Amino acid sequence: MQSSASDHKELLSKEMLEEARQRVRESPLQVVRTPLINIKETTLTLETECNLFLKLENMQNTGSFKIRGVACQFARAQAGPFITMSAGNYGRSFAYAINWYGHNGRVLMANTAPASRADVISSYGVDVEILPPECLKEAVDQYVKEQGMKYLHPFDDLDLIAGHGSVAFEVLEEVPNPDVIVVCCGGGGLLSGIASVVKLSSPSTKVYGVEPEGACTMYRSFMDGNPASMDAKSIAAGLAPPFAGTNTFRICKEHVEEVILVSDEEIVEGVSLLYRAGFVVEPSGAAAYAAVLKNKIPEITGKTVVVLLTGGNISPEELIHICI
């Protein structure tokens, strides 16, 4: 554990998390309860003997878990216009919500994100602007100041984090008190949401985050003791924001056991093996599975382990390139 009992007020109480879950359930954005399956029901194999479950958020509406947090954000948001920045999955869910509610919105995307993501976001009628990663936050601030747009943060907003926690409630209903939950980490919104629910509902469960070696902002934040920034680069573009969130770092530092690193090559192997077993998972969505596959999560032999497959938004061209 990174720390003992908290000496400060929790950012997210159990009541806040339960209220967020209800908002997600009642959202008109059609958030679905995704399947949770045992690896024994698949053709996947592991060297480590553990009772492994896969939570299939790659089958979620808009193709990733992001719609959960977006549903919670828009349930509390006032009228737009809204602006955000995204590598793709948050932007897609944001655009889906903008379209459904009839708001005006704009998504700023890094030029390192796959071009196919921008095309999908644009298809919802939302403006997309491509910029270098280091320019995104400054551009957001400029739109907020000069055009009065309202910024919805893609990973460090407490409503968003609480909404993402809804996936943990679903997991714990089907697999009460698992020994370990393994979650990918980019800015930390999903990891902090899940960790908040787990530590308040099943405190004996250990939560591990997984980041790419070339985009390890949360890992560096743990080492430095403060939210870190870096020139993040990875095949898992959705896990490569240039900085860790302030709120997400604080929550993860309190509730997450450790952040594990995987290489891009290990992520690619995970995507390929999952695809051969019938699961379409993007690199960002396969990072946690790659960590288990490569025996990087400590002391899971004989344990009950839950891994999140967080997204399936990958173009046929990307998938062919990875799986050949």
Short mmCIF file of C-alpha atoms in Angstrom, two decimals:
data_model
loop_
_atom_site.label_atom_id
_atom_site.label_comp_id
_atom_site.label_asym_id
_atom_site.label_seq_id
_atom_site.Cartn_x
_atom_site.Cartn_y
_atom_site.Cartn_z
CA MET A 1 0.00 0.00 0.00
CA GLN A 2 1.13 3.51 -0.73
CA SER A 3 -0.32 4.99 2.44
CA SER A 4 -2.29 4.09 5.54
CA ALA A 5 -5.52 5.66 6.72
CA SER A 6 -6.20 8.99 5.05
CA ASP A 7 -5.33 12.08 7.01
CA HIS A 8 -7.52 14.26 4.82
CA LYS A 9 -11.07 14.26 3.57
CA GLU A 10 -11.83 11.85 0.74
CA LEU A 11 -12.34 13.58 -2.59
CA LEU A 12 -15.13 11.10 -3.33
CA SER A 13 -17.34 9.69 -0.58
CA LYS A 14 -19.27 6.45 -0.95
CA GLU A 15 -22.49 8.47 -1.17
CA MET A 16 -21.07 10.56 -4.03
CA LEU A 17 -19.96 7.44 -5.87
CA GLU A 18 -23.34 5.76 -5.42
CA GLU A 19 -25.13 8.89 -6.63
CA ALA A 20 -22.87 8.98 -9.68
CA ARG A 21 -23.62 5.35 -10.40
CA GLN A 22 -27.34 6.14 -10.33
CA ARG A 23 -26.83 9.05 -12.74
CA VAL A 24 -24.97 6.72 -15.08
CA ARG A 25 -27.76 4.12 -14.83
CA GLU A 26 -30.44 6.72 -15.60
CA SER A 27 -28.51 8.51 -18.33
CA PRO A 28 -30.20 8.80 -21.73
CA LEU A 29 -26.78 8.09 -23.27
CA GLN A 30 -27.46 4.34 -23.08
CA VAL A 31 -24.58 3.20 -20.90
CA VAL A 32 -24.69 -0.59 -20.88
CA ARG A 33 -23.74 -3.13 -18.25
CA THR A 34 -20.89 -4.89 -20.01
CA PRO A 35 -20.15 -8.63 -19.69
CA LEU A 36 -17.75 -10.01 -17.10
CA ILE A 37 -16.39 -13.37 -18.21
CA ASN A 38 -13.98 -15.92 -16.81
CA ILE A 39 -10.93 -16.62 -18.95
CA LYS A 40 -11.89 -20.32 -18.75
CA GLU A 41 -14.79 -19.44 -21.06
CA THR A 42 -12.31 -18.30 -23.74
CA THR A 43 -9.39 -19.78 -25.68
CA LEU A 44 -6.94 -17.48 -23.88
CA THR A 45 -4.27 -19.05 -21.71
CA LEU A 46 -1.94 -17.75 -19.01
CA GLU A 47 1.32 -19.00 -17.55
CA THR A 48 0.26 -17.81 -14.11
CA GLU A 49 -2.39 -19.98 -12.43
CA CYS A 50 -5.07 -17.54 -11.31
CA ASN A 51 -8.84 -17.23 -11.48
CA LEU A 52 -8.97 -14.47 -14.09
CA PHE A 53 -12.03 -12.46 -15.12
CA LEU A 54 -12.23 -10.00 -18.01
CA LYS A 55 -14.55 -6.96 -17.83
CA LEU A 56 -15.44 -6.21 -21.45
CA GLU A 57 -15.70 -2.42 -21.62
CA ASN A 58 -14.56 -2.74 -25.24
CA MET A 59 -18.24 -3.66 -25.81
CA GLN A 60 -19.51 -0.46 -24.18
CA ASN A 61 -21.55 2.17 -26.06
CA THR A 62 -19.15 4.36 -28.12
CA GLY A 63 -16.58 1.57 -27.82
CA SER A 64 -15.03 2.37 -24.45
CA PHE A 65 -15.64 2.99 -20.75
CA LYS A 66 -15.46 6.76 -21.33
CA ILE A 67 -19.22 7.09 -21.82
CA ARG A 68 -19.69 6.32 -18.11
CA GLY A 69 -17.88 9.43 -16.94
CA VAL A 70 -19.31 11.54 -19.75
CA ALA A 71 -22.84 10.51 -18.77
CA CYS A 72 -22.16 11.72 -15.24
CA GLN A 73 -20.60 14.98 -16.44
CA PHE A 74 -23.48 15.85 -18.76
CA ALA A 75 -26.07 14.93 -16.13
CA ARG A 76 -24.75 17.88 -14.11
CA ALA A 77 -23.54 20.22 -16.86
CA GLN A 78 -25.45 23.34 -17.84
CA ALA A 79 -25.83 24.63 -21.40
CA GLY A 80 -22.73 24.77 -23.58
CA PRO A 81 -20.90 25.40 -25.76
CA PHE A 82 -18.41 22.85 -24.46
CA ILE A 83 -14.79 22.17 -25.28
CA THR A 84 -12.42 19.35 -24.40
CA MET A 85 -9.17 17.71 -25.49
CA SER A 86 -8.83 14.03 -26.24
CA ALA A 87 -6.78 11.33 -27.93
CA GLY A 88 -9.99 9.79 -29.21
CA ASN A 89 -12.14 7.76 -26.83
CA TYR A 90 -13.17 10.56 -24.51
CA GLY A 91 -13.69 12.77 -27.53
CA ARG A 92 -15.98 10.20 -29.11
CA SER A 93 -18.13 9.88 -25.99
CA PHE A 94 -18.12 13.67 -25.55
CA ALA A 95 -19.25 14.12 -29.16
CA TYR A 96 -21.94 11.47 -28.76
CA ALA A 97 -23.31 13.36 -25.74
CA ILE A 98 -23.06 16.74 -27.48
CA ASN A 99 -25.06 15.32 -30.37
CA TRP A 100 -27.69 13.73 -28.15
CA TYR A 101 -28.25 16.82 -26.00
CA GLY A 102 -28.12 19.22 -28.95
CA HIS A 103 -25.22 21.28 -27.57
CA ASN A 104 -22.40 22.89 -29.52
CA GLY A 105 -18.92 21.53 -28.88
CA ARG A 106 -15.33 21.31 -30.01
CA VAL A 107 -12.69 18.63 -29.48
CA LEU A 108 -8.98 19.47 -29.60
CA MET A 109 -6.92 16.41 -30.55
CA ALA A 110 -3.19 15.74 -30.51
CA ASN A 111 -1.62 15.17 -33.89
CA THR A 112 -0.19 11.93 -32.48
CA ALA A 113 -3.66 10.32 -32.25
CA PRO A 114 -4.85 7.99 -35.06
CA ALA A 115 -6.55 9.98 -37.83
CA SER A 116 -9.49 7.59 -37.79
CA ARG A 117 -10.45 8.88 -34.32
CA ALA A 118 -10.89 12.43 -35.60
CA ASP A 119 -13.11 11.20 -38.43
CA VAL A 120 -15.41 9.37 -36.01
CA ILE A 121 -15.71 12.39 -33.72
CA SER A 122 -16.47 14.69 -36.65
CA SER A 123 -19.26 12.33 -37.75
CA TYR A 124 -21.27 13.43 -34.70
CA GLY A 125 -21.27 17.03 -35.95
CA VAL A 126 -18.62 18.22 -33.50
CA ASP A 127 -15.74 20.43 -34.61
CA VAL A 128 -12.31 18.80 -34.34
CA GLU A 129 -9.05 20.73 -34.26
CA ILE A 130 -5.68 18.95 -34.54
CA LEU A 131 -2.76 20.41 -32.59
CA PRO A 132 0.63 19.35 -31.20
CA PRO A 133 0.15 17.77 -27.73
CA GLU A 134 2.02 20.57 -25.96
CA CYS A 135 -0.41 23.15 -27.37
CA LEU A 136 -3.68 21.54 -26.29
CA LYS A 137 -4.15 23.03 -22.83
CA GLU A 138 -3.18 26.53 -23.93
CA ALA A 139 -5.67 26.32 -26.79
CA VAL A 140 -8.42 25.13 -24.45
CA ASP A 141 -7.75 28.05 -22.12
CA GLN A 142 -7.92 30.44 -25.06
CA TYR A 143 -11.31 29.15 -26.20
CA VAL A 144 -12.64 29.39 -22.65
CA LYS A 145 -11.39 32.96 -22.23
CA GLU A 146 -12.19 34.38 -25.66
CA GLN A 147 -15.33 32.46 -26.64
CA GLY A 148 -16.83 31.62 -23.26
CA MET A 149 -16.72 27.86 -23.89
CA LYS A 150 -17.02 25.51 -20.92
CA TYR A 151 -14.18 23.06 -20.46
CA LEU A 152 -15.02 19.45 -19.60
CA HIS A 153 -11.83 17.75 -18.45
CA PRO A 154 -11.19 14.34 -20.07
CA PHE A 155 -9.80 12.69 -16.92
CA ASP A 156 -9.39 14.95 -13.87
CA ASP A 157 -13.01 16.02 -13.29
CA LEU A 158 -14.60 14.56 -10.12
CA ASP A 159 -17.97 13.94 -11.79
CA LEU A 160 -16.17 12.04 -14.54
CA ILE A 161 -14.08 10.03 -12.06
CA ALA A 162 -17.15 9.13 -10.02
CA GLY A 163 -18.99 8.07 -13.17
CA HIS A 164 -16.13 5.79 -14.16
CA GLY A 165 -16.41 4.20 -10.73
CA SER A 166 -19.72 2.68 -11.84
CA VAL A 167 -17.81 -0.12 -13.57
CA ALA A 168 -16.36 -1.19 -10.22
CA PHE A 169 -19.83 -1.51 -8.69
CA GLU A 170 -20.76 -3.89 -11.51
CA VAL A 171 -17.60 -5.95 -11.02
CA LEU A 172 -18.09 -6.29 -7.27
CA GLU A 173 -21.70 -7.41 -7.69
CA GLU A 174 -20.57 -10.36 -9.81
CA VAL A 175 -17.21 -11.10 -8.17
CA PRO A 176 -17.46 -9.99 -4.53
CA ASN A 177 -14.12 -9.21 -2.88
CA PRO A 178 -11.70 -10.14 -5.68
CA ASP A 179 -8.09 -10.32 -4.60
CA VAL A 180 -6.81 -8.01 -7.35
CA ILE A 181 -8.21 -5.61 -9.96
CA VAL A 182 -5.90 -4.47 -12.77
CA VAL A 183 -6.72 -1.25 -14.63
CA CYS A 184 -4.99 0.70 -17.39
CA CYS A 185 -3.98 4.28 -16.62
CA GLY A 186 -3.57 7.35 -18.82
CA GLY A 187 -4.57 10.51 -16.97
CA GLY A 188 -5.95 8.29 -14.21
CA GLY A 189 -9.71 8.93 -14.41
CA LEU A 190 -10.72 5.27 -14.66
CA LEU A 191 -8.08 4.00 -12.25
CA SER A 192 -8.99 6.56 -9.57
CA GLY A 193 -12.73 5.97 -10.00
CA ILE A 194 -12.38 2.21 -9.66
CA ALA A 195 -9.93 2.50 -6.76
CA SER A 196 -12.29 4.84 -4.90
CA VAL A 197 -15.19 2.39 -5.15
CA VAL A 198 -13.09 -0.67 -4.37
CA LYS A 199 -11.42 0.75 -1.28
CA LEU A 200 -14.76 1.90 0.14
CA SER A 201 -16.62 -1.32 -0.77
CA SER A 202 -13.99 -4.09 -0.74
CA PRO A 203 -10.97 -2.73 1.14
CA SER A 204 -9.03 -5.99 1.03
CA THR A 205 -8.93 -5.91 -2.78
CA LYS A 206 -5.66 -4.67 -4.26
CA VAL A 207 -5.85 -2.29 -7.21
CA TYR A 208 -2.97 -2.00 -9.68
CA GLY A 209 -2.59 0.55 -12.45
CA VAL A 210 -0.81 -0.18 -15.73
CA GLU A 211 0.89 2.38 -17.98
CA PRO A 212 3.03 2.22 -21.13
CA GLU A 213 6.73 2.68 -20.50
CA GLY A 214 6.80 5.66 -22.87
CA ALA A 215 3.79 7.35 -21.27
CA CYS A 216 4.22 6.77 -17.56
CA THR A 217 3.00 10.04 -16.03
CA MET A 218 1.25 8.40 -13.06
CA TYR A 219 4.24 6.16 -12.39
CA ARG A 220 6.48 9.22 -12.36
CA SER A 221 3.97 11.05 -10.18
CA PHE A 222 4.19 8.24 -7.61
CA MET A 223 7.99 8.52 -7.68
CA ASP A 224 8.01 12.34 -7.47
CA GLY A 225 5.16 12.76 -5.00
CA ASN A 226 3.42 15.26 -7.28
CA PRO A 227 1.53 15.12 -10.60
CA ALA A 228 4.16 14.71 -13.30
CA SER A 229 4.38 15.79 -16.94
CA MET A 230 6.34 14.24 -19.79
CA ASP A 231 6.60 13.96 -23.56
CA ALA A 232 4.39 10.88 -23.58
CA LYS A 233 4.58 8.57 -26.59
CA SER A 234 3.08 5.10 -27.00
CA ILE A 235 1.18 2.93 -29.42
CA ALA A 236 -1.52 3.17 -26.74
CA ALA A 237 -2.41 6.77 -27.63
CA GLY A 238 -5.32 6.83 -25.18
CA LEU A 239 -2.88 6.23 -22.32
CA ALA A 240 -0.50 9.00 -23.32
CA PRO A 241 -1.72 12.38 -22.03
CA PRO A 242 1.18 14.76 -21.35
CA PHE A 243 0.43 14.99 -17.62
CA ALA A 244 -1.28 13.18 -14.74
CA GLY A 245 -4.33 14.76 -13.15
CA THR A 246 -4.16 16.53 -9.80
CA ASN A 247 -7.29 14.83 -8.46
CA THR A 248 -6.49 11.48 -10.03
CA PHE A 249 -2.98 11.49 -8.61
CA ARG A 250 -4.22 12.24 -5.12
CA ILE A 251 -6.82 9.44 -5.28
CA CYS A 252 -4.46 6.93 -6.87
CA LYS A 253 -1.69 7.68 -4.39
CA GLU A 254 -4.14 6.97 -1.58
CA HIS A 255 -5.79 3.83 -2.94
CA VAL A 256 -3.65 2.20 -5.65
CA GLU A 257 -1.02 -0.35 -4.65
CA GLU A 258 1.40 0.29 -7.47
CA VAL A 259 1.62 1.43 -11.09
CA ILE A 260 3.10 -1.27 -13.37
CA LEU A 261 4.82 -0.51 -16.67
CA VAL A 262 4.47 -2.45 -19.92
CA SER A 263 6.27 -1.96 -23.21
CA ASP A 264 4.55 -1.18 -26.51
CA GLU A 265 5.70 -4.60 -27.73
CA GLU A 266 3.94 -6.27 -24.79
CA ILE A 267 0.78 -4.28 -25.48
CA VAL A 268 0.86 -5.30 -29.15
CA GLU A 269 1.20 -8.95 -28.14
CA GLY A 270 -1.81 -8.55 -25.85
CA VAL A 271 -3.92 -7.00 -28.63
CA SER A 272 -2.94 -9.79 -31.02
CA LEU A 273 -3.69 -12.63 -28.59
CA LEU A 274 -7.01 -11.11 -27.64
CA TYR A 275 -7.97 -10.70 -31.29
CA ARG A 276 -7.15 -14.33 -32.03
CA ALA A 277 -9.45 -15.28 -29.17
CA GLY A 278 -12.27 -13.18 -30.65
CA PHE A 279 -11.86 -9.91 -28.73
CA VAL A 280 -11.38 -6.63 -30.62
CA VAL A 281 -9.39 -4.47 -28.22
CA GLU A 282 -7.36 -1.35 -28.98
CA PRO A 283 -3.82 -0.98 -27.58
CA SER A 284 -4.97 1.34 -24.78
CA GLY A 285 -7.62 -1.19 -23.81
CA ALA A 286 -5.21 -4.13 -23.69
CA ALA A 287 -2.49 -2.70 -21.44
CA ALA A 288 -3.83 -4.19 -18.21
CA TYR A 289 -4.19 -7.61 -19.83
CA ALA A 290 -0.61 -7.35 -21.13
CA ALA A 291 0.64 -6.79 -17.58
CA VAL A 292 -1.06 -9.98 -16.37
CA LEU A 293 0.04 -11.89 -19.47
CA LYS A 294 3.67 -10.98 -18.78
CA ASN A 295 3.46 -11.86 -15.07
CA LYS A 296 4.06 -8.28 -13.97
CA ILE A 297 1.34 -8.13 -11.31
CA PRO A 298 2.77 -9.40 -8.01
CA GLU A 299 1.44 -12.36 -6.03
CA ILE A 300 -1.58 -13.37 -8.12
CA THR A 301 -0.94 -17.11 -8.25
CA GLY A 302 -4.07 -18.84 -6.97
CA LYS A 303 -5.87 -15.49 -6.60
CA THR A 304 -9.08 -14.11 -8.10
CA VAL A 305 -8.11 -11.35 -10.51
CA VAL A 306 -10.23 -8.95 -12.58
CA VAL A 307 -8.74 -7.23 -15.64
CA LEU A 308 -10.47 -4.44 -17.54
CA LEU A 309 -10.43 -4.45 -21.33
CA THR A 310 -11.26 -0.78 -21.62
CA GLY A 311 -11.82 -0.03 -25.29
CA GLY A 312 -12.29 -1.50 -28.75
CA ASN A 313 -11.94 1.57 -30.96
CA ILE A 314 -9.36 0.40 -33.45
CA SER A 315 -9.61 0.70 -37.21
CA PRO A 316 -9.29 -2.39 -39.43
CA GLU A 317 -6.05 -0.97 -40.82
CA GLU A 318 -4.54 -0.54 -37.35
CA LEU A 319 -5.68 -4.00 -36.33
CA ILE A 320 -4.20 -5.64 -39.42
CA HIS A 321 -0.91 -3.85 -38.87
CA ILE A 322 -0.75 -5.02 -35.25
CA CYS A 323 -1.91 -8.58 -35.73
CA ILE A 324 0.15 -9.53 -38.79
#
